[in-house]
CSV table of C-alpha atoms in Angstrom, one decimal:
chain,number,residue,atom,x,y,z
M,30,MET,CA,57.4,-58.1,2.2
M,31,ARG,CA,59.3,-61.3,1.3
M,32,GLY,CA,57.6,-63.8,-0.9
M,33,TYR,CA,54.9,-61.6,-2.5
M,34,PRO,CA,54.7,-61.7,-6.3
M,35,LEU,CA,55.8,-58.3,-7.7
M,36,LYS,CA,52.4,-57.2,-8.9
M,37,ILE,CA,50.9,-57.8,-5.5
M,38,LYS,CA,53.8,-56.0,-3.8
M,39,ARG,CA,53.2,-53.0,-6.0
M,40,VAL,CA,49.6,-52.7,-4.9
M,41,ILE,CA,50.6,-53.2,-1.2
M,42,GLU,CA,53.2,-50.4,-1.5
M,43,ASN,CA,50.7,-48.1,-3.2
M,44,LEU,CA,48.0,-48.7,-0.6
M,45,GLN,CA,50.4,-48.1,2.2
M,46,LYS,CA,50.9,-44.5,0.9
M,47,LEU,CA,47.3,-43.7,1.9
M,48,PRO,CA,46.7,-42.2,5.4
M,49,GLY,CA,46.0,-44.7,8.2
M,50,ILE,CA,46.9,-47.8,6.1
M,51,GLY,CA,49.8,-49.7,7.5
M,52,VAL,CA,51.5,-52.8,6.0
M,53,LYS,CA,49.0,-55.3,7.6
M,54,THR,CA,45.9,-53.4,6.3
M,55,ALA,CA,47.5,-53.0,2.9
M,56,GLU,CA,48.2,-56.7,2.7
M,57,ARG,CA,44.7,-57.6,3.8
M,58,LEU,CA,43.2,-55.2,1.2
M,59,ALA,CA,45.4,-56.5,-1.6
M,60,MET,CA,44.3,-60.1,-0.8
M,61,SER,CA,40.7,-59.1,-0.7
M,62,LEU,CA,41.1,-57.3,-4.1
M,63,LEU,CA,42.4,-60.5,-5.5
M,64,ARG,CA,39.9,-62.8,-3.8
M,65,ARG,CA,36.7,-61.1,-4.9
M,66,SER,CA,35.3,-60.8,-8.4
M,67,LYS,CA,37.7,-59.2,-10.9
M,68,LYS,CA,34.9,-56.9,-12.0
M,69,ASP,CA,34.6,-55.2,-8.6
M,70,SER,CA,38.3,-54.6,-8.3
M,71,ILE,CA,38.6,-53.2,-11.8
M,72,GLU,CA,35.5,-51.0,-11.1
M,73,LEU,CA,37.3,-49.6,-8.0
M,74,ALA,CA,40.5,-48.9,-10.0
M,75,GLU,CA,38.5,-47.2,-12.9
M,76,SER,CA,36.5,-45.1,-10.5
M,77,ILE,CA,39.6,-43.8,-8.8
M,78,LYS,CA,41.1,-42.8,-12.1
M,79,ASP,CA,37.9,-41.2,-13.3
M,80,MET,CA,37.6,-39.2,-10.1
M,81,VAL,CA,41.2,-38.1,-10.0
M,82,MET,CA,41.1,-37.0,-13.7
M,83,ASN,CA,37.8,-35.2,-13.6
M,84,VAL,CA,37.2,-33.8,-10.1
M,85,LYS,CA,38.6,-30.2,-9.7
M,86,TYR,CA,38.3,-27.3,-7.4
M,87,CYS,CA,35.2,-25.1,-7.7
M,88,SER,CA,36.4,-21.6,-8.8
M,89,LYS,CA,34.2,-19.9,-6.3
M,90,CYS,CA,34.3,-21.9,-3.0
M,91,ARG,CA,37.4,-24.2,-3.7
M,92,ASN,CA,35.3,-27.3,-2.9
M,93,PHE,CA,35.8,-30.5,-5.0
M,94,SER,CA,33.5,-30.3,-8.0
M,95,GLU,CA,33.0,-32.0,-11.3
M,96,SER,CA,32.2,-28.6,-13.0
M,97,ASP,CA,34.0,-25.3,-12.9
M,98,VAL,CA,31.4,-23.9,-10.4
M,99,CYS,CA,30.0,-26.5,-8.0
M,100,ASP,CA,26.4,-27.4,-7.5
M,101,ILE,CA,26.1,-25.4,-4.3
M,102,CYS,CA,27.6,-22.2,-5.6
M,103,SER,CA,25.4,-22.4,-8.8
M,104,SER,CA,22.2,-23.4,-7.0
M,105,PRO,CA,19.5,-20.7,-7.1
M,106,SER,CA,18.1,-22.0,-3.8
M,107,ARG,CA,21.1,-21.2,-1.7
M,108,GLU,CA,21.5,-17.9,0.1
M,109,LYS,CA,24.5,-16.3,-1.5
M,110,ASN,CA,25.2,-13.7,1.2
M,111,ILE,CA,26.1,-16.1,4.0
M,112,ILE,CA,29.4,-18.0,3.7
M,113,CYS,CA,30.4,-20.8,6.0
M,114,VAL,CA,34.2,-21.2,6.1
M,115,VAL,CA,35.5,-24.8,6.7
M,116,GLU,CA,38.9,-26.4,6.7
M,117,GLN,CA,38.1,-29.5,4.6
M,118,PRO,CA,35.6,-30.9,2.1
M,119,GLU,CA,34.7,-33.5,4.8
M,120,ASP,CA,33.6,-30.6,7.1
M,121,PHE,CA,31.4,-29.2,4.3
M,122,PHE,CA,29.8,-32.7,3.8
M,123,ALA,CA,29.2,-33.0,7.6
M,124,ILE,CA,27.4,-29.6,7.6
M,125,GLU,CA,25.4,-30.6,4.5
M,126,ARG,CA,24.4,-33.9,6.0
M,127,ALA,CA,22.9,-32.0,9.0
M,128,GLY,CA,20.6,-30.4,6.3
M,129,GLU,CA,19.9,-27.1,8.0
M,130,TYR,CA,22.4,-24.7,6.5
M,131,ARG,CA,21.1,-22.9,3.4
M,132,GLY,CA,24.1,-20.5,2.7
M,133,ILE,CA,27.2,-21.1,0.6
M,134,TYR,CA,30.7,-22.3,1.6
M,135,PHE,CA,34.4,-21.6,1.4
M,136,ILE,CA,36.8,-24.4,1.8
M,137,LEU,CA,40.3,-23.6,3.0
M,138,HIS,CA,41.8,-27.1,2.5
M,139,GLY,CA,43.8,-26.7,5.7
M,140,SER,CA,44.4,-24.3,8.5
M,141,ILE,CA,47.2,-21.8,9.2
M,142,SER,CA,50.3,-23.7,10.2
M,143,PRO,CA,53.6,-21.7,10.1
M,144,ILE,CA,55.5,-24.9,10.8
M,145,GLU,CA,54.1,-26.6,7.7
M,146,GLY,CA,54.4,-23.4,5.7
M,147,ILE,CA,50.7,-23.1,5.3
M,148,GLY,CA,49.7,-19.4,5.3
M,149,ALA,CA,46.8,-17.2,4.2
M,150,GLU,CA,47.8,-17.6,0.5
M,151,GLU,CA,47.7,-21.4,0.4
M,152,LEU,CA,44.3,-21.3,2.1
M,153,GLY,CA,42.8,-18.8,-0.3
M,154,ILE,CA,42.0,-16.4,2.5
M,155,ASP,CA,42.8,-13.3,0.3
M,156,TYR,CA,40.3,-14.5,-2.2
M,157,LEU,CA,37.7,-15.1,0.5
M,158,VAL,CA,38.2,-11.5,1.8
M,159,LYS,CA,37.8,-10.2,-1.7
M,160,ARG,CA,34.6,-12.1,-2.2
M,161,VAL,CA,33.2,-10.9,1.1
M,162,LYS,CA,33.9,-7.3,0.1
M,163,ASN,CA,32.8,-7.5,-3.5
M,164,GLU,CA,29.7,-9.7,-3.2
M,165,GLY,CA,28.0,-7.9,-0.3
M,166,ILE,CA,28.3,-10.9,2.1
M,167,ARG,CA,26.1,-10.4,5.2
M,168,GLU,CA,27.6,-13.1,7.5
M,169,VAL,CA,30.7,-15.2,7.6
M,170,ILE,CA,30.4,-18.3,9.8
M,171,ILE,CA,33.8,-19.6,10.7
M,172,ALA,CA,33.5,-23.4,11.2
M,173,THR,CA,37.2,-24.3,11.4
M,174,ASP,CA,38.1,-27.1,13.9
M,175,PRO,CA,38.2,-26.0,17.6
M,176,ASP,CA,41.9,-26.8,17.9
M,177,VAL,CA,45.0,-24.6,18.1
M,178,SER,CA,45.4,-24.0,14.3
M,179,GLY,CA,41.7,-23.9,13.7
M,180,GLU,CA,41.2,-21.2,16.3
M,181,ALA,CA,44.2,-19.3,15.0
M,182,THR,CA,42.8,-19.4,11.5
M,183,ALA,CA,39.4,-18.3,12.8
M,184,ILE,CA,40.8,-15.3,14.6
M,185,TYR,CA,43.1,-14.4,11.6
M,186,ILE,CA,40.1,-14.4,9.2
M,187,ALA,CA,38.0,-12.4,11.7
M,188,ARG,CA,40.6,-9.7,11.9
M,189,LEU,CA,40.9,-9.4,8.1
M,190,LEU,CA,37.1,-9.0,7.9
M,191,GLN,CA,36.9,-6.5,10.7
M,192,ASP,CA,36.5,-3.5,8.3
M,193,THR,CA,33.9,-5.2,6.1
M,194,ASP,CA,30.2,-5.0,6.5
M,195,ALA,CA,29.9,-8.7,7.2
M,196,VAL,CA,29.1,-10.1,10.7
M,197,VAL,CA,31.8,-12.7,11.5
M,198,SER,CA,30.6,-15.6,13.7
M,199,ARG,CA,32.1,-18.8,15.1
M,200,ILE,CA,30.2,-22.1,15.4
M,201,ALA,CA,29.3,-23.0,19.0
M,202,LEU,CA,31.7,-25.2,21.0
M,203,GLY,CA,30.2,-27.4,23.7
M,204,ILE,CA,29.2,-30.9,24.8
M,205,PRO,CA,28.2,-32.9,21.7
M,206,ALA,CA,24.6,-34.2,21.5
M,207,GLY,CA,24.4,-37.6,23.1
M,208,GLY,CA,27.7,-36.9,24.9
M,209,HIS,CA,28.4,-37.2,28.6
M,210,ILE,CA,29.1,-34.1,30.7
M,211,GLY,CA,31.4,-36.3,32.9
M,212,TYR,CA,33.6,-37.2,30.0
M,213,ALA,CA,34.1,-33.7,28.6
M,214,ASP,CA,37.6,-32.3,28.6
M,215,GLU,CA,38.4,-29.0,30.4
M,216,ILE,CA,38.4,-26.8,27.4
M,217,THR,CA,35.1,-28.1,26.0
M,218,MET,CA,33.6,-27.7,29.5
M,219,ILE,CA,34.8,-24.1,29.8
M,220,LYS,CA,33.4,-23.3,26.3
M,221,ALA,CA,30.1,-25.0,27.1
M,222,LEU,CA,29.8,-22.9,30.3
M,223,GLU,CA,30.8,-19.7,28.5
M,224,GLY,CA,28.3,-20.4,25.7
M,225,ARG,CA,25.4,-21.2,28.0
M,226,ARG,CA,22.0,-19.9,26.9
M,227,ARG,CA,19.0,-19.0,29.0
M,228,ILE,CA,16.2,-21.6,29.0
M,229,ILE,CA,13.1,-19.9,27.8
M,230,LEU,CA,9.9,-21.5,29.1
M,231,GLU,CA,6.9,-21.1,27.0
F,19,MET,CA,26.2,-39.3,1.2
F,20,ARG,CA,24.4,-36.1,0.4
F,21,GLY,CA,26.5,-33.5,-1.3
F,22,TYR,CA,29.3,-35.5,-2.8
F,23,PRO,CA,29.9,-35.1,-6.6
F,24,LEU,CA,29.0,-38.4,-8.4
F,25,LYS,CA,32.5,-39.4,-9.3
F,26,ILE,CA,33.6,-39.1,-5.6
F,27,LYS,CA,30.5,-41.0,-4.5
F,28,ARG,CA,31.4,-43.8,-6.9
F,29,VAL,CA,34.9,-44.2,-5.3
F,30,ILE,CA,33.5,-44.1,-1.8
F,31,GLU,CA,30.9,-46.8,-2.6
F,32,ASN,CA,33.6,-49.0,-4.2
F,33,LEU,CA,36.0,-48.5,-1.3
F,34,GLN,CA,33.2,-49.4,1.2
F,35,LYS,CA,32.9,-52.8,-0.4
F,36,LEU,CA,36.4,-53.7,0.9
F,37,PRO,CA,36.6,-55.5,4.3
F,38,GLY,CA,37.0,-53.3,7.3
F,39,ILE,CA,36.3,-50.1,5.4
F,40,GLY,CA,33.3,-48.2,6.6
F,41,VAL,CA,31.8,-45.1,5.2
F,42,LYS,CA,34.0,-42.7,7.3
F,43,THR,CA,37.2,-44.4,6.2
F,44,ALA,CA,36.1,-44.6,2.6
F,45,GLU,CA,35.4,-40.9,2.7
F,46,ARG,CA,38.8,-40.1,4.2
F,47,LEU,CA,40.5,-42.3,1.6
F,48,ALA,CA,38.7,-40.7,-1.3
F,49,MET,CA,39.6,-37.2,-0.1
F,50,SER,CA,43.2,-38.3,0.3
F,51,LEU,CA,43.2,-39.8,-3.2
F,52,LEU,CA,42.0,-36.4,-4.5
F,53,ARG,CA,44.3,-34.3,-2.4
F,54,ARG,CA,47.6,-35.9,-3.1
F,55,SER,CA,49.4,-35.9,-6.5
F,56,LYS,CA,47.3,-37.3,-9.4
F,57,LYS,CA,50.2,-39.5,-10.4
F,58,ASP,CA,50.2,-41.4,-7.2
F,59,SER,CA,46.4,-42.1,-7.3
F,60,ILE,CA,46.6,-43.2,-10.9
F,61,GLU,CA,49.5,-45.4,-10.1
F,62,LEU,CA,47.4,-47.1,-7.4
F,63,ALA,CA,44.5,-47.6,-9.7
F,64,GLU,CA,46.8,-49.0,-12.5
F,65,SER,CA,48.6,-51.3,-10.0
F,66,ILE,CA,45.2,-52.8,-8.8
F,67,LYS,CA,44.1,-53.4,-12.4
F,68,ASP,CA,47.5,-55.0,-13.3
F,69,MET,CA,47.4,-57.2,-10.3
F,70,VAL,CA,43.9,-58.4,-10.8
F,71,MET,CA,44.4,-59.1,-14.5
F,72,ASN,CA,47.7,-60.9,-14.1
F,73,VAL,CA,47.8,-62.7,-10.8
F,74,LYS,CA,46.4,-66.2,-10.8
F,75,TYR,CA,46.5,-69.4,-8.7
F,76,CYS,CA,49.6,-71.6,-8.9
F,77,SER,CA,48.5,-74.9,-10.4
F,78,LYS,CA,50.4,-76.8,-7.8
F,79,CYS,CA,49.9,-75.1,-4.4
F,80,ARG,CA,46.9,-72.8,-5.2
F,81,ASN,CA,48.9,-69.7,-4.0
F,82,PHE,CA,48.6,-66.4,-5.8
F,83,SER,CA,51.2,-66.3,-8.5
F,84,GLU,CA,52.2,-64.4,-11.7
F,85,SER,CA,53.1,-67.6,-13.5
F,86,ASP,CA,51.4,-70.9,-13.9
F,87,VAL,CA,53.6,-72.5,-11.2
F,88,CYS,CA,54.7,-70.2,-8.4
F,89,ASP,CA,58.3,-69.3,-7.5
F,90,ILE,CA,58.3,-71.6,-4.4
F,91,CYS,CA,56.9,-74.7,-6.2
F,92,SER,CA,59.4,-74.2,-9.1
F,93,SER,CA,62.4,-73.4,-6.8
F,94,PRO,CA,65.1,-76.1,-6.9
F,95,SER,CA,66.2,-75.0,-3.4
F,96,ARG,CA,62.9,-76.0,-1.7
F,97,GLU,CA,62.3,-79.4,-0.2
F,98,LYS,CA,59.5,-80.9,-2.3
F,99,ASN,CA,58.6,-83.7,0.1
F,100,ILE,CA,57.3,-81.5,3.0
F,101,ILE,CA,54.0,-79.6,2.5
F,102,CYS,CA,52.8,-76.9,4.8
F,103,VAL,CA,49.0,-76.5,4.6
F,104,VAL,CA,47.7,-73.0,5.4
F,105,GLU,CA,44.3,-71.3,5.1
F,106,GLN,CA,45.3,-68.1,3.4
F,107,PRO,CA,48.1,-66.6,1.3
F,108,GLU,CA,48.7,-64.2,4.3
F,109,ASP,CA,49.5,-67.2,6.4
F,110,PHE,CA,51.9,-68.4,3.8
F,111,PHE,CA,53.6,-65.0,3.7
F,112,ALA,CA,53.8,-64.9,7.6
F,113,ILE,CA,55.6,-68.3,7.5
F,114,GLU,CA,57.9,-67.1,4.7
F,115,ARG,CA,58.8,-63.9,6.6
F,116,ALA,CA,59.9,-66.1,9.5
F,117,GLY,CA,62.5,-67.4,7.1
F,118,GLU,CA,63.0,-70.9,8.6
F,119,TYR,CA,60.8,-73.2,6.6
F,120,ARG,CA,62.3,-74.8,3.5
F,121,GLY,CA,59.5,-77.0,2.3
F,122,ILE,CA,56.6,-76.2,-0.1
F,123,TYR,CA,53.0,-75.1,0.7
F,124,PHE,CA,49.4,-75.8,0.0
F,125,ILE,CA,46.9,-73.0,0.3
F,126,LEU,CA,43.3,-73.9,1.1
F,127,HIS,CA,41.9,-70.3,0.6
F,128,GLY,CA,39.6,-70.9,3.6
F,129,SER,CA,38.6,-73.6,6.1
F,130,ILE,CA,35.8,-76.1,6.3
F,131,SER,CA,32.5,-74.3,7.1
F,132,PRO,CA,29.3,-76.2,6.5
F,133,ILE,CA,27.3,-73.0,7.2
F,134,GLU,CA,29.0,-71.1,4.4
F,135,GLY,CA,28.9,-74.2,2.2
F,136,ILE,CA,32.7,-74.5,2.1
F,137,GLY,CA,33.8,-78.1,2.0
F,138,ALA,CA,36.7,-80.2,0.9
F,139,GLU,CA,36.1,-79.6,-2.7
F,140,GLU,CA,36.2,-75.8,-2.5
F,141,LEU,CA,39.5,-76.0,-0.5
F,142,GLY,CA,41.2,-78.3,-2.9
F,143,ILE,CA,41.7,-81.0,-0.2
F,144,ASP,CA,41.1,-83.9,-2.7
F,145,TYR,CA,43.9,-82.5,-4.9
F,146,LEU,CA,46.1,-82.1,-1.8
F,147,VAL,CA,45.6,-85.8,-0.8
F,148,LYS,CA,46.3,-86.9,-4.4
F,149,ARG,CA,49.6,-84.9,-4.4
F,150,VAL,CA,50.6,-86.4,-1.0
F,151,LYS,CA,50.0,-89.9,-2.4
F,152,ASN,CA,51.5,-89.4,-5.8
F,153,GLU,CA,54.5,-87.3,-5.0
F,154,GLY,CA,55.9,-89.3,-2.1
F,155,ILE,CA,55.4,-86.5,0.5
F,156,ARG,CA,57.2,-87.2,3.7
F,157,GLU,CA,55.4,-84.8,6.0
F,158,VAL,CA,52.3,-82.6,6.0
F,159,ILE,CA,52.4,-79.8,8.5
F,160,ILE,CA,48.9,-78.4,9.1
F,161,ALA,CA,49.1,-74.7,9.9
F,162,THR,CA,45.4,-73.8,9.8
F,163,ASP,CA,44.2,-71.3,12.4
F,164,PRO,CA,43.7,-72.6,15.9
F,165,ASP,CA,40.0,-71.8,15.9
F,166,VAL,CA,37.0,-74.0,15.5
F,167,SER,CA,36.9,-74.2,11.7
F,168,GLY,CA,40.7,-74.3,11.5
F,169,GLU,CA,40.9,-77.2,14.0
F,170,ALA,CA,38.1,-79.1,12.2
F,171,THR,CA,39.9,-78.6,8.9
F,172,ALA,CA,43.2,-79.9,10.4
F,173,ILE,CA,41.5,-83.0,11.8
F,174,TYR,CA,39.6,-83.6,8.5
F,175,ILE,CA,42.8,-83.5,6.5
F,176,ALA,CA,44.7,-85.6,9.0
F,177,ARG,CA,42.0,-88.3,8.7
F,178,LEU,CA,42.2,-88.4,4.9
F,179,LEU,CA,46.0,-88.7,5.1
F,180,GLN,CA,45.9,-91.5,7.7
F,181,ASP,CA,46.5,-94.3,5.2
F,182,THR,CA,49.3,-92.5,3.4
F,183,ASP,CA,53.0,-92.7,4.2
F,184,ALA,CA,53.1,-89.1,5.2
F,185,VAL,CA,53.6,-88.0,8.8
F,186,VAL,CA,50.8,-85.4,9.5
F,187,SER,CA,51.7,-82.7,12.1
F,188,ARG,CA,50.1,-79.6,13.5
F,189,ILE,CA,51.9,-76.4,14.4
F,190,ALA,CA,52.5,-75.8,18.1
F,191,LEU,CA,49.9,-73.7,20.0
F,192,GLY,CA,51.1,-71.8,23.0
F,193,ILE,CA,52.0,-68.4,24.4
F,194,PRO,CA,53.3,-66.1,21.7
F,195,ALA,CA,56.9,-64.8,22.0
F,196,GLY,CA,56.8,-61.5,23.9
F,197,GLY,CA,53.4,-62.4,25.2
F,198,HIS,CA,52.4,-62.5,28.9
F,199,ILE,CA,51.4,-65.7,30.6
F,200,GLY,CA,48.9,-63.7,32.7
F,201,TYR,CA,47.0,-62.5,29.7
F,202,ALA,CA,46.7,-65.9,27.9
F,203,ASP,CA,43.2,-67.3,27.4
F,204,GLU,CA,42.3,-70.7,28.9
F,205,ILE,CA,42.5,-72.7,25.7
F,206,THR,CA,45.9,-71.2,24.8
F,207,MET,CA,47.1,-72.0,28.4
F,208,ILE,CA,45.9,-75.6,28.2
F,209,LYS,CA,47.6,-76.0,24.8
F,210,ALA,CA,50.8,-74.4,26.1
F,211,LEU,CA,50.8,-76.8,29.1
F,212,GLU,CA,50.0,-79.8,27.0
F,213,GLY,CA,52.8,-78.9,24.6
F,214,ARG,CA,55.4,-78.3,27.2
F,215,ARG,CA,58.9,-79.5,26.3
F,216,ARG,CA,61.7,-80.6,28.6
F,217,ILE,CA,64.5,-78.0,29.1
F,218,ILE,CA,67.7,-79.6,28.1
F,219,LEU,CA,70.7,-78.1,29.8
F,220,GLU,CA,74.0,-78.3,27.9
């Protein structure tokens, strides 16, 4: 990065540490931060600091939250005996956006990965099992990603919950809405066929 | 963005104002800022603030600079009678990275665009012409982009400098190094043919 003033270089280097941001994108972003109004760039910096300093994990579901217990866990309008287990806060937000689910959540912040040293403890699975047992949870919907580690995590959790009263379910895998059957990969196709449901004519 | 705590929402909204960052990328970046060490995220925020508050325009070449006159304009080792005119600081950095050019620069921060209301004044072209006249500039290399507005800007500047003692030149257009002749578009191909140079065997 020959030629950049030091203060610009520092921003470019810091931006490059973010996922998916290479040197070209970092340069472009730094230039844009300089080019637009000072106010907007300072507002971005301040908002990042404020978020990082004040957002913590909800003590019940491990989701990002501004308070000790998040809005969902403390909401009287959510069903407290259905837990949906997801890998990441983004997954939680995707489900919330759909607007149908009325239960509560549990966020693993990852999936089981022996190579990366991520096990049940890092993911809070022991705490999840304890909650299911102690809080009379009726159903646990496992919505981890349908990939190798997500599937392994789903099966691992299902085994641990075998002896509890909770029904353990897995979200459906299949062709996405608006997708094309012809473009589906083999595994998705197999799962879509396996998960077929009878058409009931009224 | 249903479901996000306010402080996260604020960061996502601020990130989305940057060029090329849509809602999905903004969400992913915000999550990553939360997930990694607090120190790194605060360092990013601080570096943005520091840059925005302290980087200004060089009074001679209009490039971003920490001091009133930038390192290149104040360097005794640069040839002060050759000016390379570029649209953006990124273009300047690209030329510096190549490491061959020993002259000075002039940064327009844009190109002539009547639709966007960007004319000679906004680009500092009057000041450039004054410098060429007053400082005995020998050559002006115009390295604006080879697109419609870059070409228009190049021709506009060349006309204004017609009556000065400076030679006005344009960077060569052609097939990029490592590129494929078969993939070149028509205009590049025409320019590459027009700009052909005799092979001199030693």
